[in-house]
Amino acid sequence: MMKDEEIKKLILAEKKRQADGLEMIPSENHTSEDVLSAMGTRLSDKYSEGYPGMRYYGGCEVVDQVENIARERAKKLFGVDHANVQPHSGSPANQAIYYALLDPDDTVMGMSLFFGGHMTHGLRVNFSGTYYNSVQYTTDKEGYIDYNEIHSLAKEHKPKLIMSGATAYPRTIDWKKLRAIADDTGAWLVSDISHISGLIVAGEHPSPVGIADVIMTTTHKTLRGPRGAMILCNGEKSNPLKKPTRTKENIPSLIDRAVIPGLQGGPHNHQTAAIAVALKEASTPEFKKYGKQIAKNAKALAKELKAYGFNLVTGGTDNHLMVIDLNNKFISGKQGEDALGKAGITVNKNTVPFDPRSSFDPSGIRLGTPALTTRGMKEKEMKQIAVWIDEAIKNKDDEKHLQNLHKEITKFTKKFPLPS
Ligand code: DSN
């Protein structure tokens, strides 16, 4: 047992916070006990810069096997030829992709963070908008990706790379349309499927495999693994000692060289082991059922929230999340996040398309169903959760009311324990 009482207390407090509330940040989830067990192991002590069979350290015979298993499981699950499981998380993975395929000042196109994209998709203050010439695409007025706009921008700016995927987009992404745009304008197409990889495994969202040149996913969102990321692509890795040119055939070698020695040092072997465990879990029929239920729950919740007058960006959801514009409820995103938090419902404030407010206190909130679904909640529970969300927003200034809601929610959560 841990002897550091100060940290132990906080670990237990976080566990209690998660158990007693409703985790609705759509990028979070509750991992299995097996995934957690793999994380807290001696694998964490081992340095292993390089790749299995080609390391800069001795004593890698065990971690080589761990990484090989993780790579094989990733390849099989997503149906790709090559998987790099070493990126420490999503942003480093996207850095590696840019580093592999671009030179500084090359033009990249990605979805604006303020319309549902990610910082690494070209935000000005991020490396992707600083070291590269970033052109950002947005959405139409309803919040749908505007493929015509992307095409026009791509024809005008001739990006070397089009980044697709999102962090706050509630609708299905059309990879084929993006491929056609990339082909027409001579760009690499990268798909960041971090949010939806678990849905792709479950058949709830089309896969970009065979369409995008490179695919990236974090492992801790709908995929329900530990924090981490993977880069997936097709093709065979060539001689690692020879510098690859930037051609389609060389993508696996370009990616591997970009991760290390390009950007990272030693992989986190405990994390790799936990990713392997999560990939095995994700390849079961139970996981497919889980992924389908995430989407069913999101649709059920969206329907209920609309009935309470909530204004959902695009009017609903096809996936695991929704973005709610709170303007008609006369409450800001930050106030909404705070009120719901006091009631035990964790969401995050979020900009809505064409948001007149700042991202520190935007007009909306983003919420989703992956973690609730892990706890076994279904459509019936979504109905009740919509009632609580409405109550909390209506009573944002009534501390007592919010506290009582939290008590009620804590009682409810006892029927849906965290995985153990
Ligand atoms: N920060 C993640 C999210 O919450 O969507 C994206 O990396």
XYZ file of C-alpha atoms and ligand atoms in Angstrom:
427
model
C 0.000 0.000 0.000
C 1.145 3.524 -0.702
C 2.949 5.198 2.192
C 2.649 8.785 0.979
C -0.529 9.675 2.848
C -0.802 13.124 1.287
C -0.953 11.813 -2.284
C -2.889 8.695 -1.316
C -5.610 10.897 0.131
C -5.857 12.794 -3.138
C -5.932 9.633 -5.248
C -8.815 8.373 -3.139
C -10.524 11.768 -3.306
C -10.378 11.707 -7.111
C -11.762 8.184 -7.165
C -14.625 9.315 -4.956
C -15.252 12.388 -7.097
C -15.542 10.177 -10.165
C -17.675 7.558 -8.414
C -20.086 10.037 -6.816
C -20.726 12.101 -9.925
C -21.533 11.820 -13.608
C -18.504 12.142 -15.857
C -19.771 13.720 -19.032
C -16.655 15.219 -20.585
C -16.779 13.332 -23.893
C -13.015 12.815 -24.077
C -12.906 11.024 -20.722
C -13.765 7.481 -19.738
C -13.304 4.942 -16.934
C -10.699 2.304 -17.748
C -10.907 -1.308 -16.616
C -9.087 -2.608 -13.572
C -6.765 -4.530 -15.937
C -5.753 -1.358 -17.753
C -5.089 0.373 -14.438
C -3.095 -2.626 -13.204
C -0.842 -2.548 -16.259
C -0.157 1.153 -15.682
C 1.143 0.689 -12.144
C 3.927 -1.796 -12.872
C 7.722 -2.140 -13.078
C 7.465 -1.642 -16.835
C 7.446 2.021 -15.942
C 11.072 1.758 -14.782
C 12.492 0.599 -18.096
C 14.180 2.712 -20.763
C 13.835 1.386 -24.307
C 14.537 4.111 -26.852
C 14.138 2.658 -30.326
C 11.803 -0.046 -31.556
C 11.507 -3.772 -30.777
C 14.702 -5.480 -31.942
C 16.521 -2.130 -32.401
C 16.937 -0.469 -29.027
C 19.585 1.827 -27.604
C 19.405 0.021 -24.239
C 20.027 -3.493 -22.959
C 17.436 -5.489 -21.063
C 14.626 -4.810 -23.517
C 13.701 -8.428 -24.197
C 10.504 -8.188 -22.168
C 9.346 -4.732 -23.239
C 10.022 -5.697 -26.863
C 7.370 -8.386 -26.505
C 4.954 -5.969 -24.869
C 5.342 -3.428 -27.671
C 5.060 -6.084 -30.375
C 1.812 -7.348 -28.870
C 0.419 -3.802 -28.678
C 1.390 -3.131 -32.303
C -0.121 -6.393 -33.568
C -3.356 -5.822 -31.660
C -3.652 -2.272 -33.015
C -3.026 -3.456 -36.583
C -5.627 -6.194 -36.300
C -8.268 -4.077 -34.592
C -8.102 -1.225 -37.111
C -7.098 -3.282 -40.162
C -3.857 -1.440 -40.963
C -0.367 -2.596 -41.971
C 1.583 -0.497 -39.498
C 1.033 0.885 -36.004
C 3.265 3.082 -33.888
C 2.122 2.827 -30.266
C 4.803 5.041 -28.722
C 3.422 8.613 -28.863
C 3.011 9.746 -25.281
C -0.339 11.313 -26.109
C -2.377 12.982 -28.838
C -0.469 16.224 -29.266
C 2.945 14.498 -29.521
C 1.408 12.084 -32.042
C 0.196 14.943 -34.225
C 3.573 16.666 -33.870
C 5.203 13.481 -35.149
C 2.876 13.334 -38.166
C 3.636 16.945 -39.113
C 7.346 16.375 -38.538
C 7.231 13.277 -40.740
C 5.394 14.837 -43.672
C 6.149 18.566 -43.647
C 8.894 21.161 -43.556
C 8.601 24.301 -41.439
C 6.416 26.951 -43.115
C 4.572 24.399 -45.236
C 0.843 25.042 -45.393
C -1.493 22.896 -43.308
C -5.270 23.032 -43.184
C -7.281 21.949 -40.181
C -10.565 22.639 -38.451
C -10.522 25.708 -36.234
C -10.552 24.909 -32.510
C -13.372 27.415 -32.144
C -15.564 25.361 -34.487
C -14.750 21.938 -33.034
C -11.173 21.226 -34.142
C -8.126 20.735 -31.928
C -5.200 22.955 -30.972
C -2.839 20.762 -32.995
C -4.952 21.224 -36.100
C -3.395 24.639 -36.738
C -4.294 26.940 -33.838
C -2.125 30.061 -34.065
C -0.666 29.729 -30.555
C 0.065 26.015 -30.987
C 3.207 24.611 -32.682
C 0.952 23.671 -35.608
C -0.012 27.276 -36.237
C 3.421 28.676 -35.451
C 5.890 26.503 -37.334
C 3.522 25.878 -40.234
C 1.440 28.201 -42.345
C -1.972 27.375 -40.970
C -5.222 27.774 -42.864
C -8.273 27.019 -40.750
C -11.619 25.766 -41.972
C -14.852 26.291 -40.077
C -18.432 25.051 -40.277
C -21.639 26.338 -41.767
C -24.110 28.299 -39.640
C -25.740 25.133 -38.278
C -22.365 23.745 -37.244
C -21.896 21.166 -40.030
C -18.503 20.789 -41.689
C -18.638 22.709 -44.948
C -16.821 20.476 -47.456
C -17.260 23.079 -50.213
C -15.458 25.632 -48.072
C -12.646 23.144 -47.414
C -12.336 22.485 -51.138
C -12.220 26.185 -52.041
C -9.658 26.907 -49.333
C -7.546 23.955 -50.416
C -7.607 25.087 -54.056
C -6.629 28.599 -52.977
C -3.905 27.758 -50.435
C -2.599 24.421 -51.747
C -1.901 22.871 -48.324
C 0.658 20.055 -48.131
C -1.466 18.412 -45.450
C -5.160 18.446 -44.606
C -5.889 17.498 -41.021
C -9.338 16.049 -40.474
C -11.118 14.977 -37.322
C -12.408 17.014 -34.415
C -12.868 17.286 -30.682
C -16.266 18.954 -30.508
C -18.091 17.907 -33.649
C -21.320 15.948 -33.126
C -21.752 14.622 -36.664
C -20.306 11.923 -38.917
C -17.207 12.970 -40.830
C -17.115 12.179 -44.549
C -13.562 10.875 -45.075
C -14.186 10.158 -48.766
C -15.102 13.774 -49.506
C -11.939 14.883 -47.721
C -9.883 12.348 -49.698
C -11.253 13.748 -52.946
C -10.298 17.267 -51.857
C -6.806 16.134 -50.838
C -6.343 14.330 -54.168
C -7.587 17.299 -56.153
C -5.160 19.650 -54.435
C -2.168 17.372 -53.865
C -2.305 17.203 -50.048
C -1.654 14.454 -47.538
C -4.845 13.526 -45.718
C -4.511 12.874 -41.989
C -7.451 11.700 -39.868
C -7.392 12.388 -36.147
C -9.931 9.875 -34.845
C -9.103 10.389 -31.169
C -12.684 11.050 -30.150
C -14.348 8.414 -32.274
C -11.913 5.479 -32.464
C -14.074 3.416 -30.090
C -17.114 4.180 -32.231
C -15.213 3.147 -35.356
C -14.343 -0.186 -33.712
C -18.029 -0.625 -32.894
C -19.107 0.224 -36.458
C -20.828 3.414 -35.297
C -18.696 5.718 -37.453
C -17.063 5.015 -40.848
C -13.380 4.204 -40.663
C -10.821 6.310 -42.532
C -8.604 3.234 -43.038
C -7.703 2.930 -46.713
C -8.833 6.533 -47.262
C -6.543 8.744 -45.153
C -2.761 8.551 -45.571
C -2.183 8.635 -41.827
C -4.557 8.038 -38.921
C -3.996 9.097 -35.358
C -5.937 8.268 -32.245
C -5.496 8.832 -28.589
C -6.177 5.686 -26.598
C -8.086 7.064 -23.625
C -11.323 8.421 -25.051
C -14.038 6.184 -26.524
C -11.350 3.496 -26.978
C -11.220 3.326 -23.151
C -7.521 2.676 -22.690
C -4.851 4.500 -20.706
C -3.724 7.974 -21.723
C -1.622 7.553 -24.841
C -1.821 7.591 -28.616
C -1.173 5.543 -31.728
C -0.350 6.406 -35.315
C -1.748 3.991 -37.901
C -0.987 3.679 -41.605
C -0.609 1.264 -44.466
C 2.607 0.114 -46.122
C 5.757 -1.658 -45.031
C 8.583 -0.114 -43.054
C 11.786 0.081 -45.101
C 15.417 -0.165 -43.956
C 15.469 1.916 -40.758
C 19.050 3.010 -41.379
C 18.213 4.710 -44.676
C 16.585 8.155 -44.673
C 13.183 7.738 -46.357
C 11.947 10.216 -48.940
C 8.454 11.650 -48.508
C 6.489 9.206 -50.613
C 3.319 7.249 -49.830
C 5.247 3.949 -49.662
C 7.560 5.385 -47.029
C 4.873 6.587 -44.609
C 5.530 3.866 -41.975
C 9.266 4.655 -41.953
C 8.633 8.407 -41.949
C 6.293 8.093 -38.966
C 8.588 5.831 -36.953
C 11.601 8.085 -37.517
C 9.563 11.138 -36.570
C 8.474 9.624 -33.236
C 12.021 8.585 -32.344
C 14.654 9.943 -32.879
C 12.647 12.877 -34.269
C 10.675 13.930 -31.209
C 10.509 11.524 -28.311
C 12.915 9.616 -26.119
C 11.960 6.399 -24.392
C 8.470 5.022 -24.786
C 6.401 4.646 -21.632
C 6.363 0.873 -21.414
C 3.715 0.678 -18.705
C 1.500 2.774 -20.951
C 2.239 0.508 -23.935
C 1.240 -2.529 -21.872
C -1.981 -0.841 -20.793
C -2.720 0.098 -24.421
C -2.235 -3.576 -25.364
C -4.705 -4.594 -22.655
C -7.237 -2.007 -23.813
C -6.869 -3.127 -27.449
C -7.631 -6.698 -26.434
C -10.714 -5.490 -24.570
C -11.758 -3.421 -27.588
C -11.626 -6.466 -29.837
C -14.402 -8.258 -27.937
C -18.106 -8.381 -28.878
C -18.849 -6.689 -25.518
C -16.877 -3.655 -26.597
C -18.827 -3.408 -29.857
C -22.019 -3.469 -27.834
C -20.563 -0.796 -25.590
C -19.687 1.435 -28.556
C -23.166 1.095 -29.989
C -24.706 1.938 -26.623
C -22.591 5.111 -26.365
C -24.239 6.376 -29.560
C -27.731 5.234 -28.498
C -27.296 7.026 -25.183
C -26.088 10.206 -26.854
C -29.100 10.245 -29.180
C -31.482 9.607 -26.286
C -29.908 12.357 -24.201
C -29.943 14.808 -27.106
C -33.645 14.150 -27.683
C -34.485 14.763 -24.015
C -32.378 17.903 -23.786
C -34.051 19.327 -26.875
C -37.422 18.692 -25.248
C -36.230 20.914 -22.363
C -35.460 23.678 -24.848
C -31.703 23.162 -25.085
C -30.227 24.363 -28.336
C -27.886 21.688 -29.703
C -25.317 22.627 -32.332
C -26.454 20.932 -35.605
C -29.686 20.026 -33.795
C -28.432 16.714 -32.419
C -25.704 14.112 -32.610
C -24.522 11.140 -34.674
C -21.769 10.178 -32.274
C -20.884 10.280 -28.570
C -21.091 14.008 -27.892
C -23.159 17.131 -28.189
C -22.382 20.814 -27.988
C -25.074 22.938 -26.366
C -25.441 26.631 -27.106
C -26.669 28.086 -23.808
C -27.498 31.560 -25.106
C -31.256 30.943 -24.989
C -30.900 29.851 -21.337
C -29.252 33.165 -20.403
C -26.230 31.466 -18.900
C -22.651 31.319 -20.198
C -20.656 28.157 -20.815
C -18.509 28.780 -17.765
C -21.539 29.351 -15.552
C -23.087 26.210 -17.012
C -19.948 24.169 -16.327
C -19.812 25.520 -12.757
C -23.495 24.915 -11.974
C -23.426 21.387 -13.371
C -20.158 20.708 -11.532
C -21.740 21.687 -8.228
C -24.533 19.223 -8.957
C -21.974 16.476 -9.639
C -22.208 16.541 -13.434
C -18.816 17.168 -15.021
C -18.866 18.815 -18.458
C -16.625 21.381 -20.113
C -17.337 24.850 -21.368
C -16.957 25.062 -25.133
C -17.239 27.570 -27.927
C -20.101 27.169 -30.380
C -19.728 27.955 -34.103
C -19.411 31.727 -34.669
C -19.270 32.243 -30.907
C -19.341 35.941 -30.007
C -17.841 35.176 -26.568
C -14.247 34.319 -25.608
C -13.028 30.731 -25.193
C -12.445 31.436 -21.467
C -16.176 31.986 -21.060
C -17.808 30.791 -24.265
C -21.486 30.359 -25.082
C -21.644 26.605 -24.814
C -20.859 23.385 -23.067
C -19.721 20.048 -24.502
C -20.906 16.794 -23.054
C -21.049 13.141 -23.967
C -21.877 9.610 -22.958
C -18.731 7.367 -23.125
C -18.044 7.267 -19.363
C -21.716 6.967 -18.359
C -22.075 4.058 -20.776
C -19.065 2.328 -19.251
C -20.920 2.419 -15.935
C -23.843 0.580 -17.519
C -26.255 3.471 -17.992
C -28.746 3.235 -20.826
C -31.498 5.310 -22.475
C -33.663 5.207 -19.343
C -30.908 6.819 -17.278
C -30.323 9.454 -19.992
C -33.906 10.623 -19.451
C -33.182 11.194 -15.764
C -29.837 12.854 -16.466
C -31.532 15.335 -18.803
C -33.884 16.267 -15.936
C -30.896 16.933 -13.673
C -29.069 18.962 -16.316
C -32.147 21.117 -16.817
C -32.601 21.539 -13.042
C -28.971 22.527 -12.519
C -28.982 25.080 -15.334
C -32.264 26.576 -14.129
C -30.975 26.814 -10.553
C -27.447 27.942 -11.315
C -27.430 30.506 -8.471
C -29.114 28.327 -5.861
C -26.241 26.602 -4.027
C -28.588 24.608 -1.813
C -30.543 23.271 -4.781
C -27.327 22.272 -6.546
C -26.045 20.534 -3.416
C -29.285 18.590 -3.117
C -29.030 17.569 -6.755
C -25.512 16.322 -6.091
C -26.766 14.228 -3.174
C -29.481 12.749 -5.363
C -26.984 12.005 -8.130
C -24.521 10.401 -5.698
C -27.270 8.097 -4.488
C -28.113 7.203 -8.075
C -24.469 6.459 -8.982
C -24.282 3.701 -6.345
C -26.244 1.524 -8.793
C -23.584 2.146 -11.457
C -20.181 1.589 -9.874
C -16.911 2.358 -11.629
C -15.302 -0.702 -13.260
C -13.525 -2.798 -10.682
N -8.355 17.607 -24.933
C -9.070 16.649 -25.709
C -10.542 16.825 -25.618
O -11.010 17.080 -24.520
O -11.251 16.675 -26.579
C -8.613 16.618 -27.096
O -7.285 16.249 -27.091
